[in-house]
PDB file of C-alpha atoms in Angstrom:
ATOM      1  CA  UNK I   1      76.886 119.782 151.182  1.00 50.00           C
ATOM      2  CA  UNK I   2      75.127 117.487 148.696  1.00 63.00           C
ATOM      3  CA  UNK I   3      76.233 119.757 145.638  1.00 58.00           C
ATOM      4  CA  UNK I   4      79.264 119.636 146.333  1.00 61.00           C
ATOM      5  CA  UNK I   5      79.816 115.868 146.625  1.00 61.00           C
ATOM      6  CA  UNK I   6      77.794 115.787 143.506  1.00 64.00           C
ATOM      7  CA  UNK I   7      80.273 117.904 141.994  1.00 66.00           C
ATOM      8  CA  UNK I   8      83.297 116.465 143.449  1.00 71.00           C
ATOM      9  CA  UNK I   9      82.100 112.958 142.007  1.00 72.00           C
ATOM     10  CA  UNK I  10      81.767 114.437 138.674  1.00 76.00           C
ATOM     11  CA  UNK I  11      85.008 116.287 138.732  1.00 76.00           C
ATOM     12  CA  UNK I  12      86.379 112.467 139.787  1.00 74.00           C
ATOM     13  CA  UNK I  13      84.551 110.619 136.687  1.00 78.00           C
ATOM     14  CA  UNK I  14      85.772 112.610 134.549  1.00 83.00           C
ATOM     15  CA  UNK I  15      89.434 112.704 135.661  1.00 84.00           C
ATOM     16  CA  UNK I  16      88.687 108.671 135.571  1.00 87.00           C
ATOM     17  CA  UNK I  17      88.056 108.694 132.529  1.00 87.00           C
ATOM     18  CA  UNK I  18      90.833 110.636 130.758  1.00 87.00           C
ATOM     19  CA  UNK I  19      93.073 108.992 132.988  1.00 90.00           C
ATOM     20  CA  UNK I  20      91.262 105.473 131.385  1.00 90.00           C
ATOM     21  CA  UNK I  21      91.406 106.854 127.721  1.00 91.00           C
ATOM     22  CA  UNK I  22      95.193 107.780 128.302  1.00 92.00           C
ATOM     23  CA  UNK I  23      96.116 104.975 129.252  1.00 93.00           C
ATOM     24  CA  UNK I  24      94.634 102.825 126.565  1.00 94.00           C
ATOM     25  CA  UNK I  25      96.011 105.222 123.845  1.00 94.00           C
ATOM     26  CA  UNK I  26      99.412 105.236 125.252  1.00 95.00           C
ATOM     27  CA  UNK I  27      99.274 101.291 125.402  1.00 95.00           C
ATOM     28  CA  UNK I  28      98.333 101.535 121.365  1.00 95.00           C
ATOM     29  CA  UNK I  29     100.575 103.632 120.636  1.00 96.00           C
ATOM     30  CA  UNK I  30     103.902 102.576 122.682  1.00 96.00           C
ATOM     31  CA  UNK I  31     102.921  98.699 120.765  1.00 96.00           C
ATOM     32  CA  UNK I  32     102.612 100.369 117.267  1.00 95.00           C
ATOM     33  CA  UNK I  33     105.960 102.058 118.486  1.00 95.00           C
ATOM     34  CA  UNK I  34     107.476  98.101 118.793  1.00 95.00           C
ATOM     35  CA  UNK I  35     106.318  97.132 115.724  1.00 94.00           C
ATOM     36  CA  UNK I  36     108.539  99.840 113.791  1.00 95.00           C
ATOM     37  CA  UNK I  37     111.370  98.919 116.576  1.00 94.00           C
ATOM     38  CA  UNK I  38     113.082  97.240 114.517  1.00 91.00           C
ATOM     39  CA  UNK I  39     115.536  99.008 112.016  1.00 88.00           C
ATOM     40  CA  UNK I  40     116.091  95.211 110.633  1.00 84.00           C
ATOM     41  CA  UNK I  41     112.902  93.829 110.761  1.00 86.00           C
ATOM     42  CA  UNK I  42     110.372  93.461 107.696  1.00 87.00           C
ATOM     43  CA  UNK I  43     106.749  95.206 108.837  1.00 91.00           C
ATOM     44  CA  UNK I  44     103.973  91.850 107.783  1.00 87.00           C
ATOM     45  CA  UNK I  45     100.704  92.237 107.038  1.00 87.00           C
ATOM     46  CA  UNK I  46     100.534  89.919 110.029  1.00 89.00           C
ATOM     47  CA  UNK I  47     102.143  92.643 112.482  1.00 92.00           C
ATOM     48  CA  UNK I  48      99.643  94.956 111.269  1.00 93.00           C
ATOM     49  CA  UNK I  49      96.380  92.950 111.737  1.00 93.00           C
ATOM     50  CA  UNK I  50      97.514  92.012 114.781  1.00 94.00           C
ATOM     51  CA  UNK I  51      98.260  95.664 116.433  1.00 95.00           C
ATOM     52  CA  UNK I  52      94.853  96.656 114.511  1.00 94.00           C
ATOM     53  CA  UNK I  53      92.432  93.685 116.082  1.00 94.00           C
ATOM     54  CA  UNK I  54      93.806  94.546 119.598  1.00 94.00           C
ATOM     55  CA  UNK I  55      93.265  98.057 119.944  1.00 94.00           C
ATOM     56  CA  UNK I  56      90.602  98.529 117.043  1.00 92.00           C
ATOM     57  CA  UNK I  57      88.133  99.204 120.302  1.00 91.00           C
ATOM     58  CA  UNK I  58      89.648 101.942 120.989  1.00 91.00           C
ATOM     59  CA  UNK I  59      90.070 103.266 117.923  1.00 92.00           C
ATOM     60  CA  UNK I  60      86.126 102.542 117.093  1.00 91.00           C
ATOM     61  CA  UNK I  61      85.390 104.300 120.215  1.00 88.00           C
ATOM     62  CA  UNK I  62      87.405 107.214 119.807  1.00 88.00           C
ATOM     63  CA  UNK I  63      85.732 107.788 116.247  1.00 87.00           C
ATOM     64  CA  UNK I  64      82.561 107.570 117.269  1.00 84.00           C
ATOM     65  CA  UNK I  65      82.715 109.317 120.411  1.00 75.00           C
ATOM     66  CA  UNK I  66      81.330 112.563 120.198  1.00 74.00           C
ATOM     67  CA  UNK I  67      81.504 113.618 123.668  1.00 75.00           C
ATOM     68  CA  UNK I  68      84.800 113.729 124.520  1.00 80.00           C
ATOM     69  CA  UNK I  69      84.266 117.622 125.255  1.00 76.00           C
ATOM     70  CA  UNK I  70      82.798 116.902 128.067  1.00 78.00           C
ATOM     71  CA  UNK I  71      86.046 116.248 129.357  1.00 81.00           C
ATOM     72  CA  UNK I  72      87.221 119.855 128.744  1.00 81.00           C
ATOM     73  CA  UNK I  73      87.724 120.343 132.952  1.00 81.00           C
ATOM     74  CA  UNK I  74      90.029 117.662 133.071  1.00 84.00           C
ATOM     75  CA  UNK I  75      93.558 118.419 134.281  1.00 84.00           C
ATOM     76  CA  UNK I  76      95.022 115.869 131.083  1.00 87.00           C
ATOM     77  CA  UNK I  77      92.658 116.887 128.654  1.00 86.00           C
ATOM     78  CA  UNK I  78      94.930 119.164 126.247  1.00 89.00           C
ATOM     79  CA  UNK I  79      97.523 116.161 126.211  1.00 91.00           C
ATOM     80  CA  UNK I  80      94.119 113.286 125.652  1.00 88.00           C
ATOM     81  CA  UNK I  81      93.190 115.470 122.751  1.00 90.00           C
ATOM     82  CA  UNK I  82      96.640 115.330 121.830  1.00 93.00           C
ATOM     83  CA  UNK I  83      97.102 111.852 121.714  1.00 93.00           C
ATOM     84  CA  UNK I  84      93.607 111.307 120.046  1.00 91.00           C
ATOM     85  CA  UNK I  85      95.024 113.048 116.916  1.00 93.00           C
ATOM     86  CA  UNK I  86      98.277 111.162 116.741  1.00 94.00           C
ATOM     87  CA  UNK I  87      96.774 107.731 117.440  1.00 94.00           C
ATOM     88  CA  UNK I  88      93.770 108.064 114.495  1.00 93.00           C
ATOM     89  CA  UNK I  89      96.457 110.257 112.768  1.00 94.00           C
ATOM     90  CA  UNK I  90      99.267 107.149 113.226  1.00 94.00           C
ATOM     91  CA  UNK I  91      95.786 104.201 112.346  1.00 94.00           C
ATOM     92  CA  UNK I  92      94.742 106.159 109.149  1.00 93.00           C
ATOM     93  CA  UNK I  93      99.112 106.227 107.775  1.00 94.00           C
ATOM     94  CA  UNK I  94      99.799 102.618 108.435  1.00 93.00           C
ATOM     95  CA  UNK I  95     100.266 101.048 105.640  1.00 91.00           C
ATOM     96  CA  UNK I  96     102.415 104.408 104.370  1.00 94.00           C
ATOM     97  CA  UNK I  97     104.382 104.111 107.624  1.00 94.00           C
ATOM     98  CA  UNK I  98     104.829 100.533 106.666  1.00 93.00           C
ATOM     99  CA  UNK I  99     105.832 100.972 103.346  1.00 91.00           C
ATOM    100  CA  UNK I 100     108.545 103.836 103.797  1.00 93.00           C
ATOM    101  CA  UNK I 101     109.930 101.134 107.133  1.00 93.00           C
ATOM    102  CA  UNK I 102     110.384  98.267 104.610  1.00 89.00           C
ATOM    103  CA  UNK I 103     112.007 100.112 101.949  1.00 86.00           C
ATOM    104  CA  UNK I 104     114.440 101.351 104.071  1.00 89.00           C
ATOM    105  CA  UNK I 105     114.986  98.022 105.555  1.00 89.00           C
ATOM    106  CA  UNK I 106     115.189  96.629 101.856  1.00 85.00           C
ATOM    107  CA  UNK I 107     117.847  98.462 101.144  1.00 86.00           C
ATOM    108  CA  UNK I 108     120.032  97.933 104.267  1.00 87.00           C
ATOM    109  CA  UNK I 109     119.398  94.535 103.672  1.00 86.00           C
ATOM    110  CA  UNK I 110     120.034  94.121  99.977  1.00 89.00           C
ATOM    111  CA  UNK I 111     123.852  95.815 101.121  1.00 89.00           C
ATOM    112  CA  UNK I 112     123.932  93.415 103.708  1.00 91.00           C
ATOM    113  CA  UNK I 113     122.928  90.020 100.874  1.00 92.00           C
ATOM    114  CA  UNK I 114     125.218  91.284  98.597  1.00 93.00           C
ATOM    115  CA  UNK I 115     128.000  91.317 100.906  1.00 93.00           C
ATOM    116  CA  UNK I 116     128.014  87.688 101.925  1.00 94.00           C
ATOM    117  CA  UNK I 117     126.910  85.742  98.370  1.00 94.00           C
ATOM    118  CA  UNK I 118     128.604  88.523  95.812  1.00 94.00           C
ATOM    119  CA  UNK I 119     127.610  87.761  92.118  1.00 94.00           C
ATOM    120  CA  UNK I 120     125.236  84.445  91.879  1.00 95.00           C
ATOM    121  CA  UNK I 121     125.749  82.329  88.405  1.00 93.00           C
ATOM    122  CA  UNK I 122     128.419  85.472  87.189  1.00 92.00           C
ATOM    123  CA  UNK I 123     125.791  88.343  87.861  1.00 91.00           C
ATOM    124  CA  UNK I 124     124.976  91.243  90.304  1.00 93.00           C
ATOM    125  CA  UNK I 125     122.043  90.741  91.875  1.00 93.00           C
ATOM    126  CA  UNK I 126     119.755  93.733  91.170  1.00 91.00           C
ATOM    127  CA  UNK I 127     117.845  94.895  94.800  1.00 88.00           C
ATOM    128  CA  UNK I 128     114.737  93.080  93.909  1.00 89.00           C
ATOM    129  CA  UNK I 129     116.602  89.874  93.868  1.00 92.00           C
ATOM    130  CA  UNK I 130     118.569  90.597  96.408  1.00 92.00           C
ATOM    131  CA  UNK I 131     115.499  91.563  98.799  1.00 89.00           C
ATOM    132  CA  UNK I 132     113.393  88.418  97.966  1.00 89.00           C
ATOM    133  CA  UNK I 133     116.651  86.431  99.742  1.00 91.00           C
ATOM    134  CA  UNK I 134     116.456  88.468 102.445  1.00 87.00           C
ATOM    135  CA  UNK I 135     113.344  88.160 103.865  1.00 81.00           C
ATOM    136  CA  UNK I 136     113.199  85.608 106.323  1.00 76.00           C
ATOM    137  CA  UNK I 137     109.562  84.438 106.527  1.00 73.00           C
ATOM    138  CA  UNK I 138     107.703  81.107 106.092  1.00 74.00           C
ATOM    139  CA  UNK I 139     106.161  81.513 102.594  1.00 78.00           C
ATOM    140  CA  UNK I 140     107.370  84.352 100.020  1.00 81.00           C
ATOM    141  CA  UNK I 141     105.590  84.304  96.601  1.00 84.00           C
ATOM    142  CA  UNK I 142     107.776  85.698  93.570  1.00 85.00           C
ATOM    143  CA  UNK I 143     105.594  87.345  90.559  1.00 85.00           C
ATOM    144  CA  UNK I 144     108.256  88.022  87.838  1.00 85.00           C
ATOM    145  CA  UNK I 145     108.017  86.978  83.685  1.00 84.00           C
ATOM    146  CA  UNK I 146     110.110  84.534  81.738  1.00 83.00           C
ATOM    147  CA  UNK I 147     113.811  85.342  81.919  1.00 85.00           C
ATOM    148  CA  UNK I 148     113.801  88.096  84.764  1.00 88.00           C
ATOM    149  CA  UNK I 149     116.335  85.902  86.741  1.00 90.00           C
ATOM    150  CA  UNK I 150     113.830  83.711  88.805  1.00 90.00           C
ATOM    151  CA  UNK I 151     115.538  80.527  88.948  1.00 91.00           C
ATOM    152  CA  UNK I 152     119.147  83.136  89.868  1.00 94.00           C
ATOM    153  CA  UNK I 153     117.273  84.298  92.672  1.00 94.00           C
ATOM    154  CA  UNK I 154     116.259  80.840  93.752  1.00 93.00           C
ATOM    155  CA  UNK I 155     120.228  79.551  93.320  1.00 94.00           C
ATOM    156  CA  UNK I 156     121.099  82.940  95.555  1.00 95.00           C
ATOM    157  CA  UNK I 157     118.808  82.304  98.299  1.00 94.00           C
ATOM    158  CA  UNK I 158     120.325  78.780  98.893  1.00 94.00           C
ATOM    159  CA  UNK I 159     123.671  80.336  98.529  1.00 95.00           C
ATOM    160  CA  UNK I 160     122.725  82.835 101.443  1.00 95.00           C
ATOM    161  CA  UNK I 161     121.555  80.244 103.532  1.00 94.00           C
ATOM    162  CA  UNK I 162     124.208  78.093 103.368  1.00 94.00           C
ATOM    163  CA  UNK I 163     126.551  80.659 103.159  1.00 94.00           C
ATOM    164  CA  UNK I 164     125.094  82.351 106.500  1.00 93.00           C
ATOM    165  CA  UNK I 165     125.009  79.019 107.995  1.00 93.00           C
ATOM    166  CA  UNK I 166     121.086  79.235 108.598  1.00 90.00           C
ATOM    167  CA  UNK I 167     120.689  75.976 106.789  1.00 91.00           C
ATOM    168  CA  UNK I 168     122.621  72.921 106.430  1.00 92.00           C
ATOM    169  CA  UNK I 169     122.417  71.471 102.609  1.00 90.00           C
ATOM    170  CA  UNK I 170     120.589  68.480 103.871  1.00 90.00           C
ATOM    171  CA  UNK I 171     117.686  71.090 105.347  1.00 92.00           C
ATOM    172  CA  UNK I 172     117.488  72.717 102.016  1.00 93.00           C
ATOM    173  CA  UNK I 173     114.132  70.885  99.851  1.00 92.00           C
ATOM    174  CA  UNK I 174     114.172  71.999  96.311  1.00 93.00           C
ATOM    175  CA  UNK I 175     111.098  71.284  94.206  1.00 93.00           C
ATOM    176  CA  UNK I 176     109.947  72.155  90.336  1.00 91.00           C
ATOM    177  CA  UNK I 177     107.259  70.957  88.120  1.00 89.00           C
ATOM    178  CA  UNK I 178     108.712  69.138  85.302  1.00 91.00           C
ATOM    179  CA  UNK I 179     111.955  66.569  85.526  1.00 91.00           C
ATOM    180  CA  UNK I 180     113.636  69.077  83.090  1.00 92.00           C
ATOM    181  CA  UNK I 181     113.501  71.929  85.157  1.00 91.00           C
ATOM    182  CA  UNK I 182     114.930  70.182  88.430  1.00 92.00           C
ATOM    183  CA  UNK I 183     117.695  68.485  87.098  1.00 93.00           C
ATOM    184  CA  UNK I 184     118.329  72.527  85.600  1.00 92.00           C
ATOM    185  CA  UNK I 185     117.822  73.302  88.940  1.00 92.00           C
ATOM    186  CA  UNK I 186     120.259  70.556  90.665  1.00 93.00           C
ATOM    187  CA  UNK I 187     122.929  71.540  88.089  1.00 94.00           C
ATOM    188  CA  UNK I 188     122.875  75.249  88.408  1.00 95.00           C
ATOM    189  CA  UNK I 189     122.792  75.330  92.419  1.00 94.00           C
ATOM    190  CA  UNK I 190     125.688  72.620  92.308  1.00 94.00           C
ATOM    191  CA  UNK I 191     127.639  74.879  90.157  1.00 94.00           C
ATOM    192  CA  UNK I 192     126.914  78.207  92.350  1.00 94.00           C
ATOM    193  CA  UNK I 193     127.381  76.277  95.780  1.00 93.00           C
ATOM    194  CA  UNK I 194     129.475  73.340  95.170  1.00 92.00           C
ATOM    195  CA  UNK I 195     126.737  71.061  97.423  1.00 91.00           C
ATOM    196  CA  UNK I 196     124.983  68.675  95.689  1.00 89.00           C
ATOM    197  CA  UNK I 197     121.382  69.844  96.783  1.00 90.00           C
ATOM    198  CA  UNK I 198     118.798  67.966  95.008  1.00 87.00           C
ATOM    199  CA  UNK I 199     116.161  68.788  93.494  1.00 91.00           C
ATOM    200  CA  UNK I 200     112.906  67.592  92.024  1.00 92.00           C
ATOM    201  CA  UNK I 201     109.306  67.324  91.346  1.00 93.00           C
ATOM    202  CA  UNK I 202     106.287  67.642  93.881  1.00 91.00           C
ATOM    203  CA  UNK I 203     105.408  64.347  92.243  1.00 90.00           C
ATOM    204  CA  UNK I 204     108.829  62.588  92.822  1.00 90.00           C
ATOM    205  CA  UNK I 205     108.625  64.361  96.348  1.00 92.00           C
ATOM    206  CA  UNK I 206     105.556  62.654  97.206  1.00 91.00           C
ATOM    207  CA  UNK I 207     106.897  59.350  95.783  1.00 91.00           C
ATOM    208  CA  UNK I 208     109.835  58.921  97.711  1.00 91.00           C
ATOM    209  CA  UNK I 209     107.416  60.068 100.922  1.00 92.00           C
ATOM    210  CA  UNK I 210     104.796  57.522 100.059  1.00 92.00           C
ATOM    211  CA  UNK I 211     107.809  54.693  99.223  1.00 92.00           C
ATOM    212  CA  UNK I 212     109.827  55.679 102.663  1.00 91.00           C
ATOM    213  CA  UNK I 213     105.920  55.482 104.760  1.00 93.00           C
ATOM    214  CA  UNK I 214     104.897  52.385 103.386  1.00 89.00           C
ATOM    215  CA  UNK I 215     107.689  50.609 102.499  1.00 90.00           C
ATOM    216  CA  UNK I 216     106.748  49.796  98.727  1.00 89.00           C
ATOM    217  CA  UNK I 217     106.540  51.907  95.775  1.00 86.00           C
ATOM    218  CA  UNK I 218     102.997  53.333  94.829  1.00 83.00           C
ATOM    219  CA  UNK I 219     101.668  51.656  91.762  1.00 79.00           C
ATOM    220  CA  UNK I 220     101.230  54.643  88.955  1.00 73.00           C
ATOM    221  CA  UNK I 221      97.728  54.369  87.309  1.00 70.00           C
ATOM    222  CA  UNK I 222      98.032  52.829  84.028  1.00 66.00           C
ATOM    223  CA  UNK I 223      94.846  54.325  82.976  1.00 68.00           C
ATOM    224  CA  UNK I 224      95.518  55.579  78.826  1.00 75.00           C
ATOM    225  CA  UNK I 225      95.155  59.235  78.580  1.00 76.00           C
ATOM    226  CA  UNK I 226      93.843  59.200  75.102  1.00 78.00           C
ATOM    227  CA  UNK I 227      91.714  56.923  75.359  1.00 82.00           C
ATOM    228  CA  UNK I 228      90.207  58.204  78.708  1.00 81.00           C
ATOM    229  CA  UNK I 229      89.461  61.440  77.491  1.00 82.00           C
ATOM    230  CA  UNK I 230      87.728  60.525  74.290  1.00 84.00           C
ATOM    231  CA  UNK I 231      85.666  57.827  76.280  1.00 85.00           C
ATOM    232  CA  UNK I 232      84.026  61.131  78.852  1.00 83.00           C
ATOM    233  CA  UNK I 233      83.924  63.295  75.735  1.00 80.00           C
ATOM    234  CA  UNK I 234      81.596  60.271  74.221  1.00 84.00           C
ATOM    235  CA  UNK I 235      79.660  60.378  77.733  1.00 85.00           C
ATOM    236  CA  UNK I 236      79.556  64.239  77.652  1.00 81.00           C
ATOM    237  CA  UNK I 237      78.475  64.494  74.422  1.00 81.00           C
ATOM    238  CA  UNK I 238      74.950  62.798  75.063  1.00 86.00           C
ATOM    239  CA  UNK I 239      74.052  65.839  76.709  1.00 87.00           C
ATOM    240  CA  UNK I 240      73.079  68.628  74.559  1.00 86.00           C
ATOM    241  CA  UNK I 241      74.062  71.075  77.264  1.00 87.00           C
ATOM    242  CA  UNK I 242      77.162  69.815  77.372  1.00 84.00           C
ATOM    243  CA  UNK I 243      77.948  69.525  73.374  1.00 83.00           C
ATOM    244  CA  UNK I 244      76.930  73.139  73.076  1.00 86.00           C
ATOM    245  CA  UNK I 245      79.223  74.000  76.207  1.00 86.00           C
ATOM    246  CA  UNK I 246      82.227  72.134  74.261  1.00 80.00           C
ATOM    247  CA  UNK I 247      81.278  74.105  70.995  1.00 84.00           C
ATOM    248  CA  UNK I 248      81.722  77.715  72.952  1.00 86.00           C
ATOM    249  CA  UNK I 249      85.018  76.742  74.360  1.00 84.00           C
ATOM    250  CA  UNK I 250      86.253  75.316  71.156  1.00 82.00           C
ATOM    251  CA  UNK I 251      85.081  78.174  69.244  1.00 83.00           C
ATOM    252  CA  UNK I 252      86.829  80.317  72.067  1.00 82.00           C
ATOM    253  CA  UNK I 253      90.198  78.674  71.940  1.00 79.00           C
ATOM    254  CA  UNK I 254      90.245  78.404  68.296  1.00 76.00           C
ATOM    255  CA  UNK I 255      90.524  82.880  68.556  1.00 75.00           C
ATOM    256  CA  UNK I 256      93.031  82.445  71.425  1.00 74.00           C
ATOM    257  CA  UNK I 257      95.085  79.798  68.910  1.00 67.00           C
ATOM    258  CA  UNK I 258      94.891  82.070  66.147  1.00 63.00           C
ATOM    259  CA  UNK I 259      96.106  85.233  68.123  1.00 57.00           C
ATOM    260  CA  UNK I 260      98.772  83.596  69.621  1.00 55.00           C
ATOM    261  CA  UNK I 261      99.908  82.350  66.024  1.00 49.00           C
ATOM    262  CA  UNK I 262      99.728  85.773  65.171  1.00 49.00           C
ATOM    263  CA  UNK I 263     101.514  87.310  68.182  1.00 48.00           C
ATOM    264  CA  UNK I 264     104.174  84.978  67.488  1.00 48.00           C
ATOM    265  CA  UNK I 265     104.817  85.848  63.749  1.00 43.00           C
ATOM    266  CA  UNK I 266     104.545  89.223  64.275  1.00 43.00           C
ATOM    267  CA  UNK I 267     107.090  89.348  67.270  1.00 46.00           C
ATOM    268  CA  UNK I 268     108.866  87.399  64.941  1.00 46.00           C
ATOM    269  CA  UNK I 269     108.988  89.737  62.544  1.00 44.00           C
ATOM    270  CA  UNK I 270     109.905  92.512  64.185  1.00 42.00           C
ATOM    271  CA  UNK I 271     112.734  90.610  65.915  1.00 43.00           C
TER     272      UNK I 271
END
């Protein structure tokens, strides 16, 4: 009777252990299945590390495993081999799944953005604008050249908020670099919005924050400019490392200065 039981226990490992590896790739799956839920939702980079750190163990495993033939005998194994190929299958497209889910919700949303703000500062939105308004997430970086309709975008986004009711105008913080460009900024989102948002510089920002903490105005340094940097240029120049150093980057900037003069006048000339 003892080869039997020794068969009947390894007839009851093995259906253990499909059962086990089921289980675990249905789990993986049925999550990755939630991430894509969504028909609304932007896919992040952050949804995808997440799904991949939890069930990477699995994944590793069923790579590496070699000996999953040994399972052949078990009752599930035609629907474990199954599921092996669409879970590595489903790991390996990702970021292509990802990419064809956010396009489609691009558009859908960009239909939806244009619908509540219309034209921002007398002009249609293209769908690159109007998808940068839509995404709803705590930092969004915009890459886009001089002109390209940044600072639109940027008037259209507080328009959707407000608009949408998401925001309140006193939630809204506004910050540029320069004076000149906030008080463009201030002006322009008045005009689109009719709220008198305002706007300014990180520097002004952390002013008024330092001012409202303390209760007195930080004193600005006084320190000359000018006069500072000639003074550590004296110091530097002591050093014959550091003379030779100021040489290179002179004689470097001196070919950047004389292409961009040359850019200039021949874009100038062909204007």
């Amino acid at each position: 009777m003892w080869l039997f039981d020794i068969i009947r226990e390894k007839k009851h490992i093995r259906e253990e252990r499909c059962a086990m590896l089921l289980s675990r790739i249905d789990t993986a799956l049925d999550e990755l299945k939630q991430v894509f839920s969504c028909p609304d939702r932007f896919v992040t980079d952050d949804d995808i590390t997440i799904w991949k750190n939890k069930h990477c163990p699995i994944i590793t495993e069923l790579r590496a495993d070699t000996e999953i033939f040994k399972l052949k005998k078990a009752k599930k194994y035609r629907e474990l081999t199954r599921k092996i190929q669409l879970l590595l299958s489903a790991e390996k497209e990702l970021d292509q799944t990802r990419n064809i889910h956010n396009e489609k919700t691009a558009n859908s949303r960009a239909t939806e953005v244009y619908s509540v703000i219309g034209q921002v500062e007398g002009k249609k939105l293209d769908t690159q604008q109007l998808v940068a308004i839509s995404k709803d997430v705590h930092t969004h970086l915009v890459l886009a050249g001089a002109g390209t309709g940044k600072t639109t975008t940027i008037v259209g986004l507080i328009k959707y908020l407000l608009k949408t009711g998401k925001y309140k105008q006193n939630e809204i913080l506004v910050l540029s670099f320069t004076n000149a460009s906030a008080s463009e900024m201030k002006e322009r989102i008045s005009n689109e919005t009719g709220c008198p948002i305002d706007a300014s510089t990180f520097h002004k920002l952390g002013m008024n924050i330092i001012t409202e903490v303390e209760g007195v105005k930080p004193k600005i340094t006084e320190l000359q400019q000018y006069s500072f940097i000639k003074q550590q240029l004296e110091l530097l120049m002591q050093d014959d490392e550091k003379v030779e150093a100021l040489l290179v980057f002179l004689a470097k900037l001196r070919k950047w200065l004389y292409f961009a003069v040359f850019y200039d006048f021949a874009f100038s000339s062909f204007k």
